[in-house]
Coordinates of C-alpha atoms in Angstrom, one line a residue:
M18 CA -9.8 -31.0 -9.3
P19 CA -11.4 -27.6 -9.9
S20 CA -12.7 -26.0 -13.1
L21 CA -11.7 -22.6 -14.2
K22 CA -14.9 -21.1 -12.7
E23 CA -14.1 -22.7 -9.4
V24 CA -10.5 -21.3 -9.2
L25 CA -11.8 -17.9 -10.1
K26 CA -14.0 -17.9 -7.0
G27 CA -10.7 -17.2 -5.2
T28 CA -10.4 -13.7 -6.8
M29 CA -11.4 -10.6 -5.0
L30 CA -13.8 -9.5 -7.7
F31 CA -15.7 -12.8 -7.6
T32 CA -15.8 -12.5 -3.8
A33 CA -17.2 -9.0 -4.0
A34 CA -19.8 -10.2 -6.6
R35 CA -21.0 -12.9 -4.3
G36 CA -21.4 -10.3 -1.5
V37 CA -24.2 -8.6 -3.6
G38 CA -26.0 -11.8 -4.5
L39 CA -24.2 -12.5 -7.8
D40 CA -22.8 -15.9 -8.7
P41 CA -20.6 -15.0 -11.6
K42 CA -21.0 -17.2 -14.6
F43 CA -19.2 -16.9 -17.9
T44 CA -22.5 -15.8 -19.5
D45 CA -24.0 -13.5 -17.0
P46 CA -24.1 -9.6 -17.2
I47 CA -20.8 -8.9 -15.5
R48 CA -18.9 -10.8 -18.2
V49 CA -17.6 -8.6 -21.1
E50 CA -16.1 -9.8 -24.3
P51 CA -12.3 -9.4 -24.0
S52 CA -12.0 -7.3 -27.1
K53 CA -14.7 -4.8 -26.0
D54 CA -13.8 -1.5 -24.4
I55 CA -15.5 -0.8 -21.1
S56 CA -16.9 2.7 -20.6
F57 CA -19.0 4.1 -17.8
P58 CA -20.0 7.6 -16.7
D59 CA -18.3 9.7 -14.0
P60 CA -19.6 8.9 -10.5
N61 CA -22.1 11.3 -8.9
P62 CA -21.4 11.0 -5.1
V63 CA -23.9 12.9 -2.9
L64 CA -22.6 14.5 0.3
S65 CA -24.5 13.3 3.4
T66 CA -24.3 13.9 7.1
S67 CA -24.4 10.1 7.5
D68 CA -21.1 8.2 7.4
E69 CA -23.0 5.2 6.2
A70 CA -24.4 7.0 3.2
N71 CA -21.0 8.6 2.3
Q72 CA -19.4 5.1 2.5
A73 CA -21.8 3.9 -0.1
N74 CA -21.0 6.6 -2.6
P75 CA -19.3 5.7 -5.9
I76 CA -16.0 7.7 -6.1
W77 CA -13.7 6.1 -8.7
H78 CA -13.3 6.3 -12.5
W79 CA -10.7 4.9 -14.8
R80 CA -10.0 4.1 -18.5
H81 CA -9.0 0.9 -20.1
D82 CA -8.1 0.1 -23.7
A83 CA -9.0 -3.5 -24.6
K84 CA -6.1 -3.6 -27.0
R85 CA -3.6 -3.0 -24.1
P86 CA -5.1 -5.1 -21.3
S87 CA -2.1 -4.7 -18.9
V88 CA -2.6 -0.9 -18.7
F89 CA -5.2 1.3 -16.9
S90 CA -5.1 5.0 -17.3
N91 CA -6.5 8.3 -16.0
I92 CA -7.5 6.8 -12.6
R93 CA -9.4 9.5 -10.8
C94 CA -11.1 9.8 -7.4
W95 CA -13.7 12.2 -5.9
P96 CA -12.6 13.1 -2.3
R97 CA -14.9 14.4 0.4
G98 CA -12.5 16.1 2.7
G99 CA -10.5 19.3 2.5
G100 CA -13.7 21.2 1.6
M101 CA -13.9 19.4 -1.7
N102 CA -17.3 17.7 -0.9
Y103 CA -17.1 15.5 -4.0
Q104 CA -17.2 18.5 -6.2
M105 CA -14.1 17.7 -8.3
P106 CA -12.0 14.7 -9.1
M107 CA -8.3 14.3 -8.3
L108 CA -6.0 12.5 -10.7
V109 CA -4.6 9.7 -8.5
L110 CA -2.7 7.8 -11.2
E111 CA -1.9 8.7 -14.8
S112 CA -1.3 5.0 -15.4
L113 CA -1.1 1.6 -13.7
E114 CA 0.4 -1.3 -15.6
W115 CA 1.6 -4.9 -15.1
G116 CA 4.6 -6.5 -16.7
V117 CA 8.3 -7.2 -16.3
N118 CA 11.0 -4.7 -17.2
G119 CA 8.5 -2.7 -19.2
R120 CA 7.2 -5.6 -21.2
A121 CA 3.6 -6.9 -20.9
I122 CA 4.5 -10.3 -19.6
A123 CA 4.6 -12.4 -16.4
E124 CA 7.4 -14.9 -15.8
V125 CA 7.2 -18.5 -14.5
T126 CA 9.9 -21.1 -14.0
P127 CA 8.5 -24.6 -13.4
E128 CA 10.4 -26.8 -10.9
G129 CA 13.1 -28.8 -12.7
A130 CA 13.0 -26.5 -15.7
S131 CA 16.2 -24.7 -16.9
T132 CA 14.5 -21.8 -18.6
T133 CA 12.0 -19.1 -17.6
L134 CA 8.7 -18.9 -19.5
E135 CA 7.2 -15.6 -20.6
L136 CA 3.4 -15.4 -20.4
P137 CA 2.2 -12.5 -22.6
L138 CA -0.4 -10.2 -20.9
T139 CA -2.0 -9.5 -24.3
L140 CA -5.5 -9.7 -25.8
E141 CA -4.5 -12.8 -27.7
F142 CA -4.2 -14.8 -24.5
M143 CA -7.2 -13.4 -22.6
V144 CA -10.1 -15.8 -22.3
H145 CA -12.5 -13.9 -20.0
K146 CA -13.1 -10.3 -18.8
F147 CA -15.4 -9.3 -16.0
F148 CA -16.7 -5.8 -14.9
L149 CA -18.3 -5.2 -11.6
K150 CA -19.9 -1.8 -11.0
S151 CA -20.4 -2.4 -7.2
G152 CA -19.8 -5.2 -4.8
H153 CA -19.3 -6.2 -1.2
V154 CA -16.5 -8.1 0.4
E155 CA -17.9 -9.4 3.6
K156 CA -15.8 -9.6 6.8
A157 CA -14.3 -13.1 7.1
S158 CA -12.1 -15.0 9.5
T159 CA -10.3 -17.1 6.8
G160 CA -9.3 -16.8 3.2
L161 CA -7.5 -14.2 1.1
W162 CA -10.0 -11.4 1.5
Q163 CA -11.1 -10.8 5.1
L164 CA -11.4 -7.0 5.4
E165 CA -14.9 -5.8 4.8
S166 CA -15.1 -3.5 1.7
L167 CA -17.7 -2.0 -0.5
T168 CA -16.2 -2.1 -3.9
D169 CA -16.6 0.4 -6.7
V170 CA -16.0 0.0 -10.4
S171 CA -13.6 -3.0 -10.8
M172 CA -12.4 -5.3 -13.5
L173 CA -10.8 -8.7 -13.7
M174 CA -9.0 -10.2 -16.8
V175 CA -8.2 -13.9 -17.1
F176 CA -5.4 -15.2 -19.3
V177 CA -4.8 -19.0 -19.8
Y178 CA -1.7 -20.6 -21.3
E179 CA -0.3 -24.1 -22.0
Q180 CA 3.3 -25.0 -22.7
H181 CA 3.9 -27.2 -25.7
A182 CA 7.0 -28.2 -27.7
S183 CA 6.2 -25.3 -30.1
G184 CA 6.0 -22.8 -27.3
I185 CA 3.3 -21.1 -25.2
R186 CA -0.2 -21.4 -26.6
V187 CA -3.5 -19.8 -25.5
V188 CA -6.2 -22.1 -24.0
N189 CA -9.4 -20.6 -25.3
A190 CA -12.7 -20.4 -23.5
P191 CA -14.3 -23.4 -25.1
T192 CA -11.3 -25.6 -24.3
C193 CA -11.4 -24.3 -20.7
D194 CA -15.1 -25.3 -20.5
M195 CA -14.4 -28.7 -22.1
L196 CA -11.7 -29.4 -19.5
G197 CA -14.2 -28.9 -16.7
E198 CA -13.0 -30.2 -13.4
S199 CA -9.8 -31.5 -14.9
F200 CA -8.7 -27.9 -15.6
M201 CA -6.5 -27.5 -12.6
P202 CA -5.3 -30.1 -10.1
S203 CA -6.0 -29.6 -6.4
G204 CA -2.5 -30.9 -5.5
T205 CA 0.0 -33.6 -6.4
A206 CA -1.3 -37.1 -7.5
S207 CA 0.2 -40.5 -6.9
F208 CA -0.5 -43.8 -8.6
E209 CA 0.2 -47.4 -7.7
A210 CA 0.4 -50.6 -9.9
Q211 CA 1.3 -54.2 -9.4
I212 CA 4.4 -55.6 -11.0
G213 CA 3.5 -56.5 -14.5
E214 CA 0.4 -54.4 -14.5
A215 CA -0.1 -51.8 -17.2
L216 CA -1.2 -48.3 -16.0
Q217 CA -2.3 -45.5 -18.3
V218 CA -1.8 -42.0 -17.0
K219 CA -2.8 -39.0 -19.0
V220 CA -0.5 -36.1 -18.1
S221 CA -1.8 -32.6 -18.9
P222 CA 0.7 -30.1 -20.4
P223 CA 1.9 -27.4 -18.1
R224 CA -1.0 -25.0 -17.7
F225 CA -0.9 -21.5 -16.3
V226 CA -3.6 -18.9 -15.3
V227 CA -2.8 -15.2 -14.8
C228 CA -5.5 -12.9 -13.5
L229 CA -5.0 -9.1 -13.6
S230 CA -7.6 -7.1 -11.6
L231 CA -8.1 -3.6 -10.5
T232 CA -10.5 -3.5 -7.5
C233 CA -11.4 0.0 -6.4
C234 CA -13.1 0.4 -3.0
K235 CA -15.4 3.1 -1.6
E236 CA -14.3 5.3 1.3
R237 CA -13.7 3.7 4.7
A238 CA -11.8 4.7 7.9
D239 CA -9.9 1.5 8.5
F240 CA -6.6 2.0 6.7
D241 CA -4.4 3.4 9.5
P242 CA -4.0 2.0 13.0
F243 CA -5.8 5.1 14.5
G244 CA -8.9 5.0 12.2
A245 CA -8.2 8.7 11.6
L246 CA -7.9 8.6 7.8
V247 CA -10.8 8.0 5.5
A248 CA -9.3 6.4 2.4
G249 CA -10.3 4.7 -0.8
R250 CA -8.3 1.5 -1.3
I251 CA -7.3 0.2 -4.7
Y252 CA -6.0 -3.3 -5.3
P253 CA -4.0 -3.8 -8.5
H254 CA -3.7 -7.6 -8.1
A255 CA -1.8 -10.0 -10.2
M256 CA -2.5 -13.7 -9.5
I257 CA -0.8 -16.7 -10.9
L258 CA -1.9 -20.3 -10.8
S259 CA -0.2 -23.4 -12.3
N260 CA -0.8 -27.1 -12.5
R261 CA 2.9 -27.5 -11.9
A262 CA 5.0 -26.5 -8.9
L263 CA 6.9 -23.4 -9.7
R264 CA 10.4 -22.6 -8.7
R265 CA 9.7 -18.9 -9.4
A266 CA 6.9 -16.7 -10.6
A267 CA 7.3 -12.9 -11.1
V268 CA 5.4 -9.8 -12.1
E269 CA 5.7 -6.1 -11.6
V270 CA 3.2 -3.3 -11.0
R271 CA 4.1 0.1 -12.2
Y272 CA 2.5 3.2 -10.6
K273 CA 2.7 6.6 -12.3
R274 CA 1.3 9.6 -10.5
P275 CA 1.0 13.1 -12.0
T276 CA 4.0 15.2 -11.2
V277 CA 1.9 18.0 -9.8
T278 CA -1.3 18.0 -7.7
S279 CA -4.8 18.5 -9.3
M280 CA -5.6 21.0 -6.6
P281 CA -2.9 23.6 -5.9
A282 CA -3.1 25.5 -2.6
P283 CA -1.1 28.2 -0.7
N284 CA 0.1 25.7 1.8
M285 CA 1.3 23.1 -0.8
T286 CA 4.4 22.9 -2.9
N287 CA 2.1 21.5 -5.7
N288 CA 4.8 18.9 -6.7
I289 CA 4.2 15.2 -6.0
G290 CA 7.1 13.7 -4.1
A291 CA 8.1 10.4 -2.6
G292 CA 8.9 9.4 1.0
F293 CA 10.0 6.0 2.4
F294 CA 9.4 5.1 6.0
T295 CA 10.4 2.2 8.3
D296 CA 8.1 1.5 11.3
T297 CA 9.6 0.8 14.6
N298 CA 9.3 -2.6 16.3
N299 CA 10.3 -1.4 19.7
V300 CA 7.9 -1.3 22.6
V301 CA 6.9 2.3 23.0
E302 CA 7.1 3.6 26.6
L303 CA 4.1 5.9 26.7
P304 CA 5.4 8.0 29.7
K305 CA 8.3 9.1 27.5
I306 CA 6.3 10.6 24.7
G307 CA 4.5 13.4 26.5
P308 CA 0.8 14.3 26.3
L309 CA -1.7 11.8 25.0
V310 CA -4.4 12.6 22.5
S311 CA -8.0 11.5 22.7
G312 CA -8.6 8.8 20.0
L313 CA -5.0 8.3 19.2
G314 CA -3.4 7.6 22.6
L315 CA 0.1 8.6 21.7
V316 CA 1.3 11.7 19.9
P317 CA 2.7 10.1 16.7
Y318 CA 6.1 11.9 16.7
W319 CA 8.4 10.4 14.1
S320 CA 10.7 9.4 16.9
E321 CA 8.1 7.1 18.4
I322 CA 6.7 5.4 15.3
F323 CA 9.6 5.3 12.8
D324 CA 13.1 3.9 13.1
Y325 CA 14.4 5.8 10.1
Y326 CA 13.1 7.2 6.8
D327 CA 14.2 8.8 3.5
A328 CA 12.1 11.9 3.0
N329 CA 13.7 12.7 -0.4
P330 CA 14.7 9.4 -2.0
R331 CA 16.9 9.4 -5.1
P332 CA 15.1 8.3 -8.3
G333 CA 16.6 5.2 -9.7
S334 CA 17.2 3.6 -6.4
R335 CA 16.1 -0.1 -5.9
N336 CA 15.3 -1.4 -2.4
R337 CA 14.5 -4.9 -1.3
V338 CA 11.6 -4.3 1.0
V339 CA 10.4 -7.9 1.7
H340 CA 12.7 -10.9 2.0
A341 CA 11.4 -14.4 1.4
K342 CA 14.4 -16.1 3.0
R343 CA 15.4 -13.7 5.8
I344 CA 13.5 -15.5 8.5
E345 CA 15.5 -14.4 11.5
T346 CA 15.1 -11.4 13.8
R347 CA 18.0 -8.9 13.5
T348 CA 19.1 -6.2 15.9
A349 CA 21.5 -3.2 15.4
T350 CA 22.8 -1.7 18.7
K351 CA 23.3 2.0 19.0
A352 CA 21.6 2.5 15.7
V353 CA 19.5 5.6 16.0
Q354 CA 19.2 8.7 18.2
R355 CA 15.7 9.7 19.4
L356 CA 15.0 13.1 20.7
R357 CA 13.5 13.2 24.2
E358 CA 12.0 16.4 25.6
R359 CA 11.9 17.7 29.2
T360 CA 10.7 21.0 30.7
N361 CA 10.4 22.3 34.2
E362 CA 6.7 22.5 33.9
D363 CA 6.2 19.0 32.6
P364 CA 8.9 16.5 33.5
I365 CA 7.2 13.8 31.4
G366 CA 7.8 15.9 28.2
A367 CA 6.1 18.8 26.4
L368 CA 5.8 19.7 22.8
T369 CA 7.4 22.9 21.7
L370 CA 5.7 24.9 19.0
I371 CA 7.6 26.6 16.3
A372 CA 4.9 29.2 15.9
K373 CA 1.5 30.3 17.1
A374 CA -0.9 32.8 15.6
P375 CA 0.8 36.1 14.6
I376 CA -1.0 37.9 17.5
D377 CA 0.6 35.7 20.0
P378 CA 3.8 37.2 21.3
L379 CA 5.5 33.8 21.5
A380 CA 5.6 34.0 17.7
S381 CA 8.0 36.9 17.8
H382 CA 11.2 34.9 17.8
P383 CA 12.2 31.2 17.4
A384 CA 14.2 31.2 20.6
Q385 CA 11.0 32.1 22.6
N386 CA 9.3 29.0 21.2
A387 CA 12.1 26.6 22.2
S388 CA 13.2 24.6 25.2
P389 CA 16.7 23.3 24.1
V390 CA 18.1 23.0 27.6
F391 CA 15.7 20.2 28.4
S392 CA 15.9 18.3 25.1
H393 CA 18.4 15.5 24.5
Y394 CA 19.0 12.5 22.3
E395 CA 19.0 8.9 23.5
T396 CA 20.9 6.3 21.5
E397 CA 18.8 3.2 21.0
S398 CA 18.9 -0.1 19.2
I399 CA 16.5 -1.1 16.4
T400 CA 15.2 -4.5 15.6
K401 CA 14.0 -5.9 12.3
M402 CA 11.4 -8.7 12.2
P403 CA 11.5 -11.8 9.9
H404 CA 11.1 -11.0 6.2
Q405 CA 11.3 -7.2 6.9
G406 CA 13.4 -5.3 4.4
A407 CA 14.7 -1.8 3.8
F408 CA 11.4 0.2 4.2
D409 CA 7.8 -0.6 5.2
N410 CA 5.8 2.0 3.2
L411 CA 5.9 4.6 0.5
H412 CA 4.0 7.8 0.3
L413 CA 3.6 9.6 -3.0
A414 CA 2.1 12.9 -2.0
V415 CA 2.1 16.7 -2.5
G416 CA 4.6 18.5 -0.3
M417 CA 3.3 21.1 2.2
K418 CA 4.7 24.5 3.3
A419 CA 3.8 26.8 6.2
F420 CA 1.1 29.3 5.6
P421 CA 2.7 32.8 5.4
G422 CA 0.7 34.0 8.4
S423 CA 1.7 31.0 10.5
V424 CA 5.3 32.2 10.9
S425 CA 5.4 35.9 11.1
D426 CA 9.0 36.4 12.2
P427 CA 11.5 36.9 9.3
A428 CA 13.9 34.5 11.1
Y429 CA 11.7 31.6 9.9
A430 CA 12.6 32.4 6.3
D431 CA 16.0 30.8 7.0
P432 CA 16.0 27.5 5.0
K433 CA 17.3 25.7 8.0
W434 CA 13.7 25.7 9.4
Q435 CA 12.6 23.4 6.6
L436 CA 9.3 25.1 6.3
T437 CA 8.9 25.1 2.5
D438 CA 8.8 21.4 1.8
I439 CA 7.1 19.6 4.7
R440 CA 6.5 15.8 4.4
M441 CA 3.1 14.5 5.6
A442 CA 3.4 11.6 7.9
P443 CA 1.6 9.9 9.6
I444 CA -2.1 10.3 8.6
C445 CA -0.9 11.8 5.2
E446 CA -4.2 13.4 4.2
H447 CA -3.7 15.8 1.1
D448 CA -3.5 14.2 -2.3
C449 CA -1.5 11.3 -0.8
L450 CA -1.3 7.7 -2.2
H451 CA -0.2 5.3 0.6
T452 CA 1.4 2.0 -0.2
H453 CA 2.1 -0.1 3.0
W454 CA 3.5 -3.6 2.7
R455 CA 4.2 -3.9 6.5
W456 CA 3.1 -2.2 9.8
G457 CA 5.5 -2.2 12.7
Q458 CA 5.2 -4.7 15.5
S459 CA 4.9 -1.8 18.0
W460 CA 1.4 -1.1 16.8
R461 CA 0.2 -4.3 18.6
S462 CA 0.4 -2.4 21.9
L463 CA -0.6 1.0 20.5
L464 CA -3.9 0.2 18.7
P465 CA -6.9 2.0 20.1
P466 CA -9.4 -0.4 21.7
V467 CA -11.9 -0.1 18.8
A468 CA -9.3 -0.9 16.1
D469 CA -9.4 -4.2 14.2
P470 CA -5.8 -5.6 14.2
K471 CA -6.5 -7.3 10.9
T472 CA -6.3 -3.9 9.1
I473 CA -2.6 -3.9 9.7
A474 CA -1.8 -7.7 10.2
G475 CA 0.4 -9.5 7.8
F476 CA 0.8 -13.1 6.6
G477 CA 1.5 -15.7 9.2
P478 CA 2.2 -19.5 9.5
G479 CA 0.9 -21.4 6.5
N480 CA 1.0 -18.2 4.5
E481 CA -2.4 -17.2 5.9
A482 CA -3.4 -13.6 5.4
Y483 CA -4.2 -11.1 8.2
R484 CA -2.5 -13.2 11.0
E485 CA 0.4 -11.2 12.5
V486 CA 1.0 -7.6 13.2
G487 CA 4.7 -6.9 12.3
S488 CA 4.7 -9.4 9.5
P489 CA 4.7 -8.3 5.9
L490 CA 1.3 -7.9 4.2
V491 CA 2.8 -10.1 1.5
P492 CA 2.9 -13.9 1.2
L493 CA 6.0 -15.0 3.0
N494 CA 7.5 -16.9 0.0
Q495 CA 7.8 -13.6 -1.9
N496 CA 10.6 -11.1 -2.5
V497 CA 9.5 -7.5 -3.2
D498 CA 11.7 -4.7 -4.5
I499 CA 10.6 -1.1 -5.0
V500 CA 12.3 0.8 -7.8
L501 CA 11.7 4.5 -7.6
E502 CA 11.5 5.7 -11.2
S503 CA 10.8 9.4 -10.3
P504 CA 9.5 11.3 -7.4
A505 CA 6.0 10.4 -8.6
S506 CA 6.3 6.9 -10.0
F507 CA 7.6 3.5 -8.9
R508 CA 7.7 -0.2 -9.9
Y509 CA 6.6 -2.9 -7.4
C510 CA 8.7 -5.9 -8.4
A511 CA 7.6 -9.2 -6.8
E512 CA 8.7 -12.7 -7.2
A513 CA 7.2 -15.8 -5.5
L514 CA 9.6 -18.7 -4.7
S515 CA 8.7 -22.4 -4.4
A516 CA 5.0 -21.9 -5.4
K517 CA 2.8 -25.0 -5.0
S518 CA 0.7 -26.3 -7.8
G519 CA -3.0 -25.5 -7.7
V520 CA -2.5 -22.6 -5.2
W521 CA -2.9 -19.0 -6.1
Q522 CA 0.1 -16.8 -5.9
V523 CA -1.2 -13.3 -5.1
F524 CA 1.0 -10.3 -5.9
M525 CA 0.3 -6.8 -4.4
H526 CA -2.2 -8.4 -2.0
H527 CA -2.2 -5.3 0.2
G528 CA -2.8 -2.7 -2.6
S529 CA -2.7 1.0 -1.9
A530 CA -5.0 3.7 -0.4
Y531 CA -5.8 7.2 -1.5
A532 CA -6.5 9.8 1.2
L533 CA -10.1 11.2 1.0
A534 CA -10.9 12.9 4.3
I535 CA -10.2 13.0 8.0
A536 CA -12.5 10.8 10.0
A537 CA -15.2 12.3 12.2
G538 CA -14.7 12.2 15.9
G539 CA -12.2 15.0 16.5
T540 CA -9.0 12.8 16.7
V541 CA -7.0 14.9 14.3
A542 CA -8.4 18.1 15.8
A543 CA -7.2 16.9 19.2
L544 CA -3.8 16.2 17.7
D545 CA -3.6 19.6 16.2
A546 CA -4.4 21.2 19.5
V547 CA -1.5 19.5 21.1
V548 CA 1.0 19.7 18.3
A549 CA 0.3 22.9 16.5
G550 CA -1.8 24.9 19.0
R551 CA -4.6 25.1 16.4
S552 CA -5.9 23.6 13.2
D553 CA -2.8 23.9 11.0
S554 CA -1.8 20.9 8.9
P555 CA 1.6 22.1 7.8
L556 CA 2.7 22.9 11.4
R557 CA 1.2 19.6 12.7
Y558 CA 3.4 17.6 10.2
W559 CA 6.4 19.8 10.9
N560 CA 6.2 19.3 14.6
L561 CA 5.8 15.6 14.3
R562 CA 9.1 15.4 12.5
W563 CA 11.1 18.3 14.0
H564 CA 11.7 19.9 17.3
A565 CA 12.5 23.7 17.5
T566 CA 15.6 24.9 19.3
I567 CA 17.4 28.2 19.5
D568 CA 19.8 27.0 16.8
G569 CA 17.1 25.7 14.5
P570 CA 15.2 22.5 14.0
Q571 CA 16.3 19.1 15.3
E572 CA 15.2 15.8 13.8
R573 CA 13.2 13.8 16.3
V574 CA 14.9 10.6 15.1
K575 CA 18.1 10.2 13.1
P576 CA 20.5 7.4 12.3
V577 CA 23.8 7.2 14.2
G578 CA 25.6 6.1 11.1
S579 CA 24.6 5.5 7.5
I580 CA 21.0 5.0 6.5
E581 CA 22.3 2.5 4.0
A582 CA 23.5 0.3 6.8
L583 CA 20.1 0.3 8.4
K584 CA 18.4 -0.5 5.1
E585 CA 20.7 -3.6 4.7
L586 CA 20.1 -4.8 8.3

């Protein structure tokens, strides 16, 4: 039966501390008094020609008010890419907070109970707080935290509660210490007695632990399946543990991004917007997709990696994105149309540019850049995997627009060309916050040989993390809803069902990632050469989504019927 210190070893912060030789104790330097504010200077990353040196740079900063423990604010990051070279910070999130329906609480419902208990996420119930300036999560083959990470400034807060007849009470630090190894059961217990024999059993009151932690990670090129994006991961975890089996446990994480980017540019709309995407689970037939790109393999046209998407979702919408009880595979026939391209020169398929450099005569008219005769739609089925919901990921990112010099012909000013609000996907690189709770099963066959499948693998049998590509990056006993509050903010609403006693329930296990740079090696440059004819981010993203024809752009993939029907599949 573990003590509080033993159960905290299962948190990401304690794991990162052990990786740099620290064995966190409640008295050692990383512990901070719960009522004390934490302050630290801005990072000072130093640009290097060495990837290893850049990966060791501190890049994150945030603020936290001890009186409002469930809220972090002014979360900033220092990117290396886009010519920024760590010279200025980007405001990634105005605020990040935990609660339920706007209140600073978590909810638990013990098995057999008729009412839901509210656990306040307030200073009164906090018994420990830990701050870790830098740590190392080592690569592992088992456990909750298996991806190698160098952690940046991170914090963990521990709240402990007991239920009594008078209501919920705090279990203070001295009491937790006194309980020692009887603090939390390791499982259910059984007792036997002979007829007529007296047996005394001491039953502890229902006891609950909630951990809130923000773990920030230094830059690393292991977020996307291609290894093309250098990103800084952040993990706003909530973890709940109980000495009673729980019928339900629930908490929400609220992200609020700024409405405009910190770094306006001529090729950006400057407004932060949302985009939902659903990865395909179909086996991709490489000969259909045209030219291959060194380091990527396939050209990631939207028709080949997504089944459907909502590039301009309506604020206020709520989508069930992970289903705890939908354990079957579902298929919709004749669900989407995918654009296939053919030309006389390349019967396999060739990409058509919407524009080239102004000096190129092919840029004189859209019709000269199109090959509509040889393009056609193929109607296909889509399949959803067990536990998969409406969407698989959400990007909150600045919109892009074509450089004025990229499209010299006045015909391109027609709004039908969709050149003034271009969505970045995939490899969303400019002021983009990625939140992926599932990667499509098709990535199993499309991963480059050097990629580690664990970077995109979800939970598998026994609720073990990093086991199956195509499975949610969420424990399989959880439901997750995404509520889009505005184009720049959302709530991640998670509930765990049938939670065992003495076992951590981790919410937001997958975290999010902020784009910092394009990885070295020329992968994206090679993609630009195929897709846009030169280094041109807006045209790269435009061509991945659209195909140019005489009559205007055609979506590379589109639903046959309603997108709502596909979301509900």
